[in-house]
Amino acid sequence: MAADIRTVSAREKGSLRITGIGAIVTWNSGSGSMEILRDRDILIGADKILGIGRFEDKDAELSFDAGGRILTAGLIDPHTHPVFAETREQEFEMRIRGLSYLEIAAAGGGIRNSVRKLRQMSEDELFERSLKRVRRFVDYGSTTIEAKSGYGLSVEDELKSLRVIRRLNEELELDLVPTFMGAHEIPDEYRDQRDAYVDLVCSEMIPAVAEQGLAEYCDVFAEPSVFLRDETEKIFRAAQDRGLKLRVHADEFESIGVTELAVSMGASSADHLLAVTDSGIEALKRGSTTATLLPGTAFFLGHSHYAPARRLWDEGISVALASDFNPGSSMTQNLQLIMTLACTQMKLTPMEALQAVTVNAARALDRSHLIGSVEPGMQADLLLWDVDDIRQIAYWYGMNHVYAVFKKGKLIHRA
Ligand SMILES: [Zn+2]
């Protein structure tokens, strides 16, 4: 067992000891499964977990009494669009009155609406507005989020969005993993010359993003009404040539074989997958790409169809869950609610849903060696939950059960 009792020498005196933990619920990389540990403390040294076991006062400089609460790894949200200028509640109401997401997009709403607003806003204003929103992820237990650009869609405005993500990462305790998503939509001025826009993404945006070190990943919205399979492949090749890793919006409305493409190119994650085909599932089984599912989006758009999470899970594919936080199709930052939707609409168990927003989400961001489980050597990103049973996080729904958030060994939020 990796999360075993470990003694600590005086040389390794901890900075913090968490005692009085009701249960630790975590992935165990030794056994390859989730487990529940009782009667253990956690010893933290600087930003890492030093040990899990029984420790005394003298083993650490400070102690924190968990009061019998349940402890897990910090939640990880591997798919968000948090840098935008304005919310879009008017489109929310249009959908309630009967227009579809794609109809609103075709009429110039949707992503293109957000693009027009973001282009008019200064970088400082965009930063201030995004900051107010993004810091709330921590209140709901997220300690790392992926963050995409994609409401700029010009060289200048995509770089502006990514610089805002970098500033948010510097300003907040929350870690943001930056993704360039210039291929989120075709902007207004390129509607009749999509090839020229794909060229702009490949030969100007990607080189500039890579040279300035502004993103770790490149993402494409692959869909018949947005970017086609060959366009996606071209953008992916340009991104890989410049050292960016890949993730993709695939099979959300209609499959065009992009899940298969993403797996064959070694993408870290294929996201949405409501319309994933048998051949897409076969590809995911053979490859190492995580399937990141976003049930909040189907819920918020009022759809009754969800991604086939149960089947993907039972086929042995690594399934993660994310909020897809964005002003058009999923306006939530609460992964606890996403866990509930995964349970009720996609038939994952509460424990599987927890695994999907911790260790599997870490895998979707290529960080499972660092975050996503409570084991010695891992970063001390930890949550204490005000629940009696771990299943209550998903069961007692629409609530915020987070009691305390530790990031890199430091208490950064308390209810
Ligand atoms: Zn998205």
Tab-separated table of C-alpha atoms and ligand atoms in Angstrom, residues 79 81 148 184 249 272 294 324 326, ligand 1:
chain	number	residue	atom	x	y	z
A	79	HIS	CA	-12.091	21.807	-18.614
A	81	HIS	CA	-13.433	28.674	-20.093
A	148	LYS	CA	-8.792	27.983	-21.974
A	184	HIS	CA	-13.027	27.685	-30.586
A	249	HIS	CA	-13.856	19.150	-27.864
A	272	HIS	CA	-17.741	15.955	-24.258
A	294	LEU	CA	-19.160	17.456	-18.924
A	324	ASP	CA	-17.005	23.210	-18.608
A	326	ASN	CA	-18.397	29.064	-19.568
B	1	ZN	ZN	-15.561	23.645	-23.522
